[in-house]
Amino acid sequence: MRKKIVAGNWKMNKNLAETGELIAEIKRSFNNPSKANIIIAPTFTNLYYAFEEFKGLEITVAAQNMHHAENGAFTGEISADMLKSIGIETVILGHSERRAYFGENDEVLAKKVNTALKHDMTIIFCFGEELQDRKGEHHFSVVENQLKNGLFHIDANQWSNVVLAYEPVWAIGTGETASPEQAQEMHAFIRSAIAKAYNDSIADEVSILYGGSVKPTNAEEIFAKPDVDGGLIGGAALDAESFEAIASAI
Ligand code: PGA
């Protein structure tokens, strides 16, 4: 059975003291074990701290990005080995903000995917169309190409280390959410694309998260869709109560 996952992407928010406060609140509100696997991705400077703080709890700490090279002259970058050395086994790759503001294209992402898998890390691979793609009705082909070019080169046995996050760019941080039907339609399409490129059992087993303005008020109806296995949460993950409410909506 595929896993239910609720992941919080804290983006470039929360300094060390604020991270400590939010973690304390999360620990208080997450007394009851959630039905979903919980993942939290703080910023790099607070990763180790968060990892230590969440130790022993069923909360996985993830990085928001990493470089594809093993090491070397890449000022300002972080390697897979550095993440692994502080206990981080999960990394978000291909977030639309990385694609849009930091020039990450499918080719670079394919390299990052390879490096993460080589280090036996779990990838949360993000992708999704922009508003003009949807308006022009080529959202399916945009998504299929992102998957083909960034991810579909991996071996069948590596899919157990992959979680997908469909995040329509027009719905991220905008307050605008894809309707549950739009999310379901795309998630079903993604599964069919995987079945075509690999096989039915991989398509069936991979968890596909929806991301883009998920809130306590809309989480339940989105998560109720059969091909939606959870969410990647931005803004609402910065508030422990909202995040807990979203996690409970699974
Ligand atoms: P949002 O962000 O929930 O604030 O829209 C989602 C994301 O970027 O992963």
mmCIF file of C-alpha atoms and ligand atoms in Angstrom:
data_model
loop_
_atom_site.group_PDB
_atom_site.id
_atom_site.type_symbol
_atom_site.label_atom_id
_atom_site.label_comp_id
_atom_site.label_asym_id
_atom_site.label_seq_id
_atom_site.Cartn_x
_atom_site.Cartn_y
_atom_site.Cartn_z
ATOM 1 C CA MET A 1 0.000 0.000 0.000
ATOM 2 C CA ARG A 2 1.335 3.412 -0.855
ATOM 3 C CA LYS A 3 2.228 5.787 1.947
ATOM 4 C CA LYS A 4 0.187 8.795 3.003
ATOM 5 C CA ILE A 5 2.509 11.754 3.488
ATOM 6 C CA VAL A 6 2.121 15.308 4.719
ATOM 7 C CA ALA A 7 5.259 17.379 4.204
ATOM 8 C CA GLY A 8 5.899 20.929 5.394
ATOM 9 C CA ASN A 9 8.216 23.065 3.302
ATOM 10 C CA TRP A 10 9.341 25.966 5.458
ATOM 11 C CA LYS A 11 11.174 27.629 2.557
ATOM 12 C CA MET A 12 13.364 30.607 3.608
ATOM 13 C CA ASN A 13 11.476 31.214 6.835
ATOM 14 C CA LYS A 14 12.334 30.943 10.536
ATOM 15 C CA ASN A 15 15.667 31.731 12.131
ATOM 16 C CA LEU A 16 17.098 29.428 14.775
ATOM 17 C CA ALA A 17 15.032 30.787 17.680
ATOM 18 C CA GLU A 18 11.837 30.788 15.611
ATOM 19 C CA THR A 19 12.579 27.272 14.395
ATOM 20 C CA GLY A 20 12.904 26.191 18.021
ATOM 21 C CA GLU A 21 9.529 27.742 18.849
ATOM 22 C CA LEU A 22 7.751 26.124 15.909
ATOM 23 C CA ILE A 23 9.285 22.734 16.650
ATOM 24 C CA ALA A 24 8.152 22.984 20.282
ATOM 25 C CA GLU A 25 4.615 23.810 19.110
ATOM 26 C CA ILE A 26 4.637 20.956 16.630
ATOM 27 C CA LYS A 27 5.794 18.550 19.317
ATOM 28 C CA ARG A 28 2.912 19.696 21.523
ATOM 29 C CA SER A 29 0.276 19.433 18.805
ATOM 30 C CA PHE A 30 1.483 16.138 17.362
ATOM 31 C CA ASN A 31 0.779 14.106 20.477
ATOM 32 C CA ASN A 32 -1.436 11.694 18.616
ATOM 33 C CA PRO A 33 0.402 9.760 15.964
ATOM 34 C CA SER A 34 -0.857 10.887 12.570
ATOM 35 C CA LYS A 35 -2.095 8.468 9.944
ATOM 36 C CA ALA A 36 0.327 10.148 7.556
ATOM 37 C CA ASN A 37 4.104 10.092 7.499
ATOM 38 C CA ILE A 38 5.145 13.596 8.502
ATOM 39 C CA ILE A 39 8.079 15.327 6.834
ATOM 40 C CA ILE A 40 9.409 18.775 7.687
ATOM 41 C CA ALA A 41 11.907 20.706 5.581
ATOM 42 C CA PRO A 42 13.492 23.624 7.439
ATOM 43 C CA THR A 43 16.182 25.807 5.964
ATOM 44 C CA PHE A 44 19.767 24.494 5.731
ATOM 45 C CA THR A 45 21.112 26.351 8.774
ATOM 46 C CA ASN A 46 18.478 24.755 11.007
ATOM 47 C CA LEU A 47 18.514 21.246 9.577
ATOM 48 C CA TYR A 48 20.803 19.651 12.096
ATOM 49 C CA TYR A 49 19.054 21.344 14.973
ATOM 50 C CA ALA A 50 15.659 20.201 13.710
ATOM 51 C CA PHE A 51 16.961 16.697 13.132
ATOM 52 C CA GLU A 52 18.178 16.488 16.738
ATOM 53 C CA GLU A 53 14.956 17.997 18.094
ATOM 54 C CA PHE A 54 12.699 15.553 16.236
ATOM 55 C CA LYS A 55 14.818 12.508 17.048
ATOM 56 C CA GLY A 56 12.718 9.696 18.450
ATOM 57 C CA LEU A 57 9.495 11.143 17.028
ATOM 58 C CA GLU A 58 7.906 9.919 13.855
ATOM 59 C CA ILE A 59 8.806 13.065 11.960
ATOM 60 C CA THR A 60 11.316 13.011 9.136
ATOM 61 C CA VAL A 61 13.475 16.069 8.563
ATOM 62 C CA ALA A 62 14.216 16.824 4.915
ATOM 63 C CA ALA A 63 16.386 19.283 3.000
ATOM 64 C CA GLN A 64 14.838 21.710 0.520
ATOM 65 C CA ASN A 65 17.543 21.259 -2.097
ATOM 66 C CA MET A 66 21.061 19.944 -2.709
ATOM 67 C CA HIS A 67 23.767 20.132 -5.353
ATOM 68 C CA HIS A 68 24.406 17.265 -7.738
ATOM 69 C CA ALA A 69 28.202 17.262 -7.433
ATOM 70 C CA GLU A 70 29.860 15.158 -4.760
ATOM 71 C CA ASN A 71 31.972 18.092 -3.518
ATOM 72 C CA GLY A 72 34.215 20.845 -4.841
ATOM 73 C CA ALA A 73 34.257 24.468 -5.906
ATOM 74 C CA PHE A 74 30.532 25.254 -5.755
ATOM 75 C CA THR A 75 30.367 28.193 -3.396
ATOM 76 C CA GLY A 76 27.184 28.320 -1.371
ATOM 77 C CA GLU A 77 26.061 24.808 -2.213
ATOM 78 C CA ILE A 78 25.348 21.717 -0.104
ATOM 79 C CA SER A 79 26.152 18.118 -1.067
ATOM 80 C CA ALA A 80 24.328 14.846 -0.501
ATOM 81 C CA ASP A 81 27.174 13.641 1.702
ATOM 82 C CA MET A 82 26.875 16.743 3.910
ATOM 83 C CA LEU A 83 23.160 16.085 4.351
ATOM 84 C CA LYS A 84 23.669 12.398 5.070
ATOM 85 C CA SER A 85 26.411 13.194 7.579
ATOM 86 C CA ILE A 86 23.880 15.056 9.765
ATOM 87 C CA GLY A 87 21.241 12.353 9.415
ATOM 88 C CA ILE A 88 19.195 13.834 6.572
ATOM 89 C CA GLU A 89 17.974 11.122 4.201
ATOM 90 C CA THR A 90 15.238 12.997 2.342
ATOM 91 C CA VAL A 91 15.510 15.903 -0.078
ATOM 92 C CA ILE A 92 13.016 18.023 -2.013
ATOM 93 C CA LEU A 93 14.151 18.422 -5.625
ATOM 94 C CA GLY A 94 12.741 20.557 -8.406
ATOM 95 C CA HIS A 95 10.529 22.862 -6.393
ATOM 96 C CA SER A 96 9.019 25.427 -8.761
ATOM 97 C CA GLU A 97 10.762 28.243 -6.880
ATOM 98 C CA ARG A 98 14.114 26.546 -7.586
ATOM 99 C CA ARG A 99 13.102 26.146 -11.216
ATOM 100 C CA ALA A 100 11.851 29.723 -11.575
ATOM 101 C CA TYR A 101 14.343 31.747 -9.520
ATOM 102 C CA PHE A 102 17.492 29.630 -9.597
ATOM 103 C CA GLY A 103 17.413 28.347 -13.134
ATOM 104 C CA GLU A 104 17.033 24.675 -12.283
ATOM 105 C CA ASN A 105 16.013 22.900 -15.444
ATOM 106 C CA ASP A 106 15.170 19.275 -16.151
ATOM 107 C CA GLU A 107 18.767 18.494 -17.060
ATOM 108 C CA VAL A 108 20.167 19.744 -13.748
ATOM 109 C CA LEU A 109 17.353 18.040 -11.891
ATOM 110 C CA ALA A 110 18.091 14.718 -13.559
ATOM 111 C CA LYS A 111 21.652 15.009 -12.200
ATOM 112 C CA LYS A 112 20.403 15.860 -8.726
ATOM 113 C CA VAL A 113 18.051 12.886 -8.860
ATOM 114 C CA ASN A 114 20.967 10.602 -9.765
ATOM 115 C CA THR A 115 23.156 11.905 -6.961
ATOM 116 C CA ALA A 116 20.411 11.634 -4.362
ATOM 117 C CA LEU A 117 19.612 8.061 -5.414
ATOM 118 C CA LYS A 118 23.280 7.131 -5.488
ATOM 119 C CA HIS A 119 23.368 8.192 -1.833
ATOM 120 C CA ASP A 120 20.216 6.162 -1.194
ATOM 121 C CA MET A 121 18.244 9.244 -0.260
ATOM 122 C CA THR A 122 14.483 9.644 -0.652
ATOM 123 C CA ILE A 123 13.494 12.288 -3.180
ATOM 124 C CA ILE A 124 10.405 14.440 -3.110
ATOM 125 C CA PHE A 125 10.348 15.334 -6.789
ATOM 126 C CA CYS A 126 8.294 18.469 -7.513
ATOM 127 C CA PHE A 127 6.848 19.525 -10.828
ATOM 128 C CA GLY A 128 3.787 21.277 -12.201
ATOM 129 C CA GLU A 129 2.545 23.551 -14.932
ATOM 130 C CA GLU A 130 2.336 27.322 -15.013
ATOM 131 C CA LEU A 131 -0.883 29.258 -15.472
ATOM 132 C CA GLN A 132 -0.309 29.852 -19.193
ATOM 133 C CA ASP A 133 0.164 26.090 -19.697
ATOM 134 C CA ARG A 134 -3.178 25.361 -18.120
ATOM 135 C CA LYS A 135 -4.910 28.184 -19.977
ATOM 136 C CA GLY A 136 -3.399 26.916 -23.213
ATOM 137 C CA GLU A 137 -4.491 23.396 -22.267
ATOM 138 C CA HIS A 138 -1.053 21.863 -22.468
ATOM 139 C CA HIS A 139 -0.686 21.192 -18.747
ATOM 140 C CA PHE A 140 -0.634 17.427 -19.286
ATOM 141 C CA SER A 141 2.198 17.529 -21.794
ATOM 142 C CA VAL A 142 4.200 19.994 -19.654
ATOM 143 C CA VAL A 143 3.921 17.699 -16.654
ATOM 144 C CA GLU A 144 4.719 14.591 -18.688
ATOM 145 C CA ASN A 145 7.828 16.266 -20.104
ATOM 146 C CA GLN A 146 9.027 17.360 -16.665
ATOM 147 C CA LEU A 147 8.727 13.763 -15.517
ATOM 148 C CA LYS A 148 10.289 12.279 -18.640
ATOM 149 C CA ASN A 149 13.245 14.671 -18.674
ATOM 150 C CA GLY A 150 13.946 14.870 -14.967
ATOM 151 C CA LEU A 151 12.985 11.502 -13.585
ATOM 152 C CA PHE A 152 12.022 8.766 -16.002
ATOM 153 C CA HIS A 153 15.629 7.744 -16.635
ATOM 154 C CA ILE A 154 15.845 6.060 -13.212
ATOM 155 C CA ASP A 155 15.715 2.278 -12.844
ATOM 156 C CA ALA A 156 12.483 0.569 -11.868
ATOM 157 C CA ASN A 157 13.953 -0.527 -8.534
ATOM 158 C CA GLN A 158 14.785 3.077 -7.583
ATOM 159 C CA TRP A 159 11.153 4.159 -7.467
ATOM 160 C CA SER A 160 10.863 3.016 -3.860
ATOM 161 C CA ASN A 161 13.002 6.092 -3.024
ATOM 162 C CA VAL A 162 10.738 8.504 -4.891
ATOM 163 C CA VAL A 163 7.776 10.572 -3.746
ATOM 164 C CA LEU A 164 6.115 12.855 -6.291
ATOM 165 C CA ALA A 165 4.698 16.294 -5.566
ATOM 166 C CA TYR A 166 2.425 17.787 -8.199
ATOM 167 C CA GLU A 167 2.383 21.527 -7.607
ATOM 168 C CA PRO A 168 0.662 23.672 -10.207
ATOM 169 C CA VAL A 169 2.725 26.869 -10.111
ATOM 170 C CA TRP A 170 -0.381 29.063 -10.288
ATOM 171 C CA ALA A 171 -1.558 27.592 -6.985
ATOM 172 C CA ILE A 172 1.638 28.033 -4.953
ATOM 173 C CA GLY A 173 1.520 30.769 -2.347
ATOM 174 C CA THR A 174 -1.317 32.431 -4.244
ATOM 175 C CA GLY A 175 -4.262 31.307 -2.151
ATOM 176 C CA GLU A 176 -5.568 29.762 -5.360
ATOM 177 C CA THR A 177 -5.935 25.973 -5.062
ATOM 178 C CA ALA A 178 -6.475 23.433 -7.780
ATOM 179 C CA SER A 179 -9.914 21.971 -7.268
ATOM 180 C CA PRO A 180 -9.941 18.448 -5.856
ATOM 181 C CA GLU A 181 -11.133 17.323 -9.309
ATOM 182 C CA GLN A 182 -8.245 19.070 -11.067
ATOM 183 C CA ALA A 183 -5.775 17.501 -8.630
ATOM 184 C CA GLN A 184 -7.316 14.055 -9.057
ATOM 185 C CA GLU A 185 -7.354 14.361 -12.844
ATOM 186 C CA MET A 186 -3.654 15.258 -12.948
ATOM 187 C CA HIS A 187 -2.623 12.639 -10.373
ATOM 188 C CA ALA A 188 -4.422 9.943 -12.362
ATOM 189 C CA PHE A 189 -2.666 11.188 -15.503
ATOM 190 C CA ILE A 190 0.713 11.027 -13.707
ATOM 191 C CA ARG A 191 0.047 7.444 -12.674
ATOM 192 C CA SER A 192 -0.850 6.529 -16.242
ATOM 193 C CA ALA A 193 2.355 8.163 -17.514
ATOM 194 C CA ILE A 194 4.380 6.097 -15.027
ATOM 195 C CA ALA A 195 2.525 2.931 -15.990
ATOM 196 C CA LYS A 196 3.337 3.641 -19.638
ATOM 197 C CA ALA A 197 7.029 4.335 -18.978
ATOM 198 C CA TYR A 198 7.486 1.586 -16.341
ATOM 199 C CA ASN A 199 4.630 -0.621 -15.189
ATOM 200 C CA ASP A 200 1.338 -0.662 -13.279
ATOM 201 C CA SER A 201 2.787 -1.709 -9.977
ATOM 202 C CA ILE A 202 5.255 1.217 -9.832
ATOM 203 C CA ALA A 203 2.474 3.596 -10.841
ATOM 204 C CA ASP A 204 0.273 2.177 -8.146
ATOM 205 C CA GLU A 205 2.870 2.195 -5.371
ATOM 206 C CA VAL A 206 4.304 5.710 -5.703
ATOM 207 C CA SER A 207 2.907 8.366 -3.376
ATOM 208 C CA ILE A 208 1.776 11.480 -5.213
ATOM 209 C CA LEU A 209 1.348 14.592 -3.082
ATOM 210 C CA TYR A 210 -0.553 17.687 -4.088
ATOM 211 C CA GLY A 211 0.940 21.098 -3.282
ATOM 212 C CA GLY A 212 -0.359 24.612 -3.705
ATOM 213 C CA SER A 213 -2.298 26.577 -1.076
ATOM 214 C CA VAL A 214 -3.390 23.532 0.914
ATOM 215 C CA LYS A 215 -5.073 24.770 4.091
ATOM 216 C CA PRO A 216 -7.025 23.229 6.960
ATOM 217 C CA THR A 217 -10.200 24.279 5.155
ATOM 218 C CA ASN A 218 -9.503 22.474 1.876
ATOM 219 C CA ALA A 219 -7.160 19.620 2.860
ATOM 220 C CA GLU A 220 -9.819 17.039 3.554
ATOM 221 C CA GLU A 221 -11.561 17.256 0.182
ATOM 222 C CA ILE A 222 -8.245 17.217 -1.697
ATOM 223 C CA PHE A 223 -6.859 14.280 0.309
ATOM 224 C CA ALA A 224 -10.116 12.387 -0.189
ATOM 225 C CA LYS A 225 -9.356 11.927 -3.886
ATOM 226 C CA PRO A 226 -8.171 8.404 -4.635
ATOM 227 C CA ASP A 227 -4.916 9.335 -6.367
ATOM 228 C CA VAL A 228 -3.907 12.067 -3.909
ATOM 229 C CA ASP A 229 -1.704 10.586 -1.192
ATOM 230 C CA GLY A 230 -1.088 13.706 0.842
ATOM 231 C CA GLY A 231 0.302 17.187 0.464
ATOM 232 C CA LEU A 232 3.356 19.376 0.283
ATOM 233 C CA ILE A 233 2.470 22.358 2.401
ATOM 234 C CA GLY A 234 4.137 25.777 2.310
ATOM 235 C CA GLY A 235 2.516 28.720 4.087
ATOM 236 C CA ALA A 236 0.188 26.661 6.276
ATOM 237 C CA ALA A 237 3.110 24.561 7.532
ATOM 238 C CA LEU A 238 4.533 27.605 9.328
ATOM 239 C CA ASP A 239 1.747 27.422 11.854
ATOM 240 C CA ALA A 240 1.746 24.308 14.042
ATOM 241 C CA GLU A 241 -2.019 24.254 14.499
ATOM 242 C CA SER A 242 -2.758 24.545 10.778
ATOM 243 C CA PHE A 243 -0.150 21.953 9.920
ATOM 244 C CA GLU A 244 -1.564 19.558 12.486
ATOM 245 C CA ALA A 245 -5.090 20.142 11.163
ATOM 246 C CA ILE A 246 -3.902 19.389 7.620
ATOM 247 C CA ALA A 247 -2.068 16.250 8.762
ATOM 248 C CA SER A 248 -5.214 15.094 10.565
ATOM 249 C CA ALA A 249 -7.260 15.581 7.394
ATOM 250 C CA ILE A 250 -5.609 12.548 5.793
HETATM 251 P P1 PGA B 1 1.937 26.955 -0.434
HETATM 252 O O1 PGA B 1 3.321 26.335 -0.953
HETATM 253 O O2 PGA B 1 1.279 25.880 0.386
HETATM 254 O O3 PGA B 1 2.320 28.153 0.376
HETATM 255 O O4 PGA B 1 1.137 27.292 -1.650
HETATM 256 C C1 PGA B 1 3.399 25.007 -1.394
HETATM 257 C C2 PGA B 1 4.808 24.699 -1.832
HETATM 258 O O5 PGA B 1 5.465 25.596 -2.384
HETATM 259 O O6 PGA B 1 5.305 23.589 -1.651
#
